[in-house]
Amino acid sequence: MELSLFRRRRIPLLFLLGVGIPSLALSYLAFRGIRNELALLEQRRLGEHRALGCSISGGRPTARAVFAAGYGGNAELWLISDFLPEER
């Protein structure tokens, strides 16, 4: 009788170990990755807004604004001069 009770509890335990725990671990990693991606997107957008604000106001852009405008994981780096209107 005790042996059959052990076998009945073993199946859900094995399922939890084989499926449940890895699912929780992967969902945590996915959530953390999404949060990081949103933070990078926010930094990039803030840098773009700073660069655009500097170019509109005619002020001298800081190196931080130039760097942040191109920060986002890709290889492009935007310069403030890209946002300025062309002179005739």
mmCIF file of C-alpha atoms in Angstrom:
data_model
loop_
_atom_site.group_PDB
_atom_site.id
_atom_site.type_symbol
_atom_site.label_atom_id
_atom_site.label_comp_id
_atom_site.label_asym_id
_atom_site.label_seq_id
_atom_site.Cartn_x
_atom_site.Cartn_y
_atom_site.Cartn_z
ATOM 1 C CA MET A 1 0.000 0.000 0.000
ATOM 2 C CA GLU A 2 2.795 2.450 0.841
ATOM 3 C CA LEU A 3 4.570 1.609 -2.383
ATOM 4 C CA SER A 4 1.581 2.559 -4.558
ATOM 5 C CA LEU A 5 1.201 5.856 -2.672
ATOM 6 C CA PHE A 6 4.866 6.611 -3.408
ATOM 7 C CA ARG A 7 4.357 5.837 -7.096
ATOM 8 C CA ARG A 8 1.340 8.142 -7.286
ATOM 9 C CA ARG A 9 3.305 11.020 -5.813
ATOM 10 C CA ARG A 10 6.334 10.333 -7.931
ATOM 11 C CA ILE A 11 4.650 11.149 -11.263
ATOM 12 C CA PRO A 12 3.637 14.735 -10.357
ATOM 13 C CA LEU A 13 7.020 15.268 -8.738
ATOM 14 C CA LEU A 14 8.840 14.168 -11.885
ATOM 15 C CA PHE A 15 6.562 16.367 -13.990
ATOM 16 C CA LEU A 16 7.313 19.342 -11.765
ATOM 17 C CA LEU A 17 11.054 18.701 -11.958
ATOM 18 C CA GLY A 18 11.053 18.070 -15.706
ATOM 19 C CA VAL A 19 8.601 20.700 -16.919
ATOM 20 C CA GLY A 20 7.605 23.105 -14.161
ATOM 21 C CA ILE A 21 10.956 24.278 -12.858
ATOM 22 C CA PRO A 22 12.572 24.775 -16.302
ATOM 23 C CA SER A 23 9.469 26.694 -17.413
ATOM 24 C CA LEU A 24 9.762 29.030 -14.463
ATOM 25 C CA ALA A 25 13.463 29.560 -15.114
ATOM 26 C CA LEU A 26 12.900 30.344 -18.808
ATOM 27 C CA SER A 27 10.023 32.703 -18.062
ATOM 28 C CA TYR A 28 12.219 34.599 -15.594
ATOM 29 C CA LEU A 29 14.991 34.927 -18.190
ATOM 30 C CA ALA A 30 12.509 36.082 -20.845
ATOM 31 C CA PHE A 31 11.021 38.688 -18.517
ATOM 32 C CA ARG A 32 14.485 39.980 -17.628
ATOM 33 C CA GLY A 33 15.438 40.191 -21.325
ATOM 34 C CA ILE A 34 12.308 42.147 -22.177
ATOM 35 C CA ARG A 35 12.982 44.547 -19.308
ATOM 36 C CA ASN A 36 16.554 45.094 -20.521
ATOM 37 C CA GLU A 37 15.385 45.671 -24.071
ATOM 38 C CA LEU A 38 12.867 48.272 -22.918
ATOM 39 C CA ALA A 39 15.554 50.053 -20.904
ATOM 40 C CA LEU A 40 17.852 50.198 -23.949
ATOM 41 C CA LEU A 41 15.000 51.495 -26.100
ATOM 42 C CA GLU A 42 14.248 54.192 -23.538
ATOM 43 C CA GLN A 43 17.914 55.252 -23.444
ATOM 44 C CA ARG A 44 18.053 55.448 -27.216
ATOM 45 C CA ARG A 45 14.840 57.459 -27.428
ATOM 46 C CA LEU A 46 16.052 59.846 -24.729
ATOM 47 C CA GLY A 47 19.307 60.338 -26.624
ATOM 48 C CA GLU A 48 17.432 61.057 -29.822
ATOM 49 C CA HIS A 49 15.261 63.612 -28.057
ATOM 50 C CA ARG A 50 18.311 65.275 -26.511
ATOM 51 C CA ALA A 51 20.082 65.448 -29.855
ATOM 52 C CA LEU A 52 17.032 66.839 -31.584
ATOM 53 C CA GLY A 53 16.486 69.366 -28.812
ATOM 54 C CA CYS A 54 20.075 70.542 -29.060
ATOM 55 C CA SER A 55 19.861 70.919 -32.815
ATOM 56 C CA ILE A 56 16.577 72.837 -32.654
ATOM 57 C CA SER A 57 17.733 75.202 -29.930
ATOM 58 C CA GLY A 58 21.003 75.835 -31.714
ATOM 59 C CA GLY A 59 22.905 74.918 -28.618
ATOM 60 C CA ARG A 60 26.083 72.999 -28.649
ATOM 61 C CA PRO A 61 25.364 69.272 -28.275
ATOM 62 C CA THR A 62 27.162 67.359 -25.617
ATOM 63 C CA ALA A 63 29.121 64.213 -26.331
ATOM 64 C CA ARG A 64 26.659 62.339 -24.165
ATOM 65 C CA ALA A 65 23.750 63.287 -26.422
ATOM 66 C CA VAL A 66 25.685 62.240 -29.513
ATOM 67 C CA PHE A 67 26.661 58.902 -27.987
ATOM 68 C CA ALA A 68 23.220 58.129 -26.576
ATOM 69 C CA ALA A 69 21.541 58.842 -29.903
ATOM 70 C CA GLY A 70 23.417 55.965 -31.507
ATOM 71 C CA TYR A 71 23.196 53.614 -28.535
ATOM 72 C CA GLY A 72 20.830 50.741 -29.073
ATOM 73 C CA GLY A 73 22.756 47.648 -29.929
ATOM 74 C CA ASN A 74 23.239 48.382 -33.614
ATOM 75 C CA ALA A 75 26.383 49.638 -35.280
ATOM 76 C CA GLU A 76 25.147 53.069 -36.318
ATOM 77 C CA LEU A 77 26.129 56.263 -34.539
ATOM 78 C CA TRP A 78 24.099 59.338 -35.283
ATOM 79 C CA LEU A 79 25.655 62.751 -35.274
ATOM 80 C CA ILE A 80 23.936 65.983 -34.382
ATOM 81 C CA SER A 81 24.665 67.280 -37.873
ATOM 82 C CA ASP A 82 22.290 64.628 -39.228
ATOM 83 C CA PHE A 83 19.401 66.486 -37.606
ATOM 84 C CA LEU A 84 20.397 69.998 -38.701
ATOM 85 C CA PRO A 85 18.782 71.506 -41.799
ATOM 86 C CA GLU A 86 21.074 71.860 -44.787
ATOM 87 C CA GLU A 87 22.465 75.346 -45.354
ATOM 88 C CA ARG A 88 22.039 76.963 -48.768
#
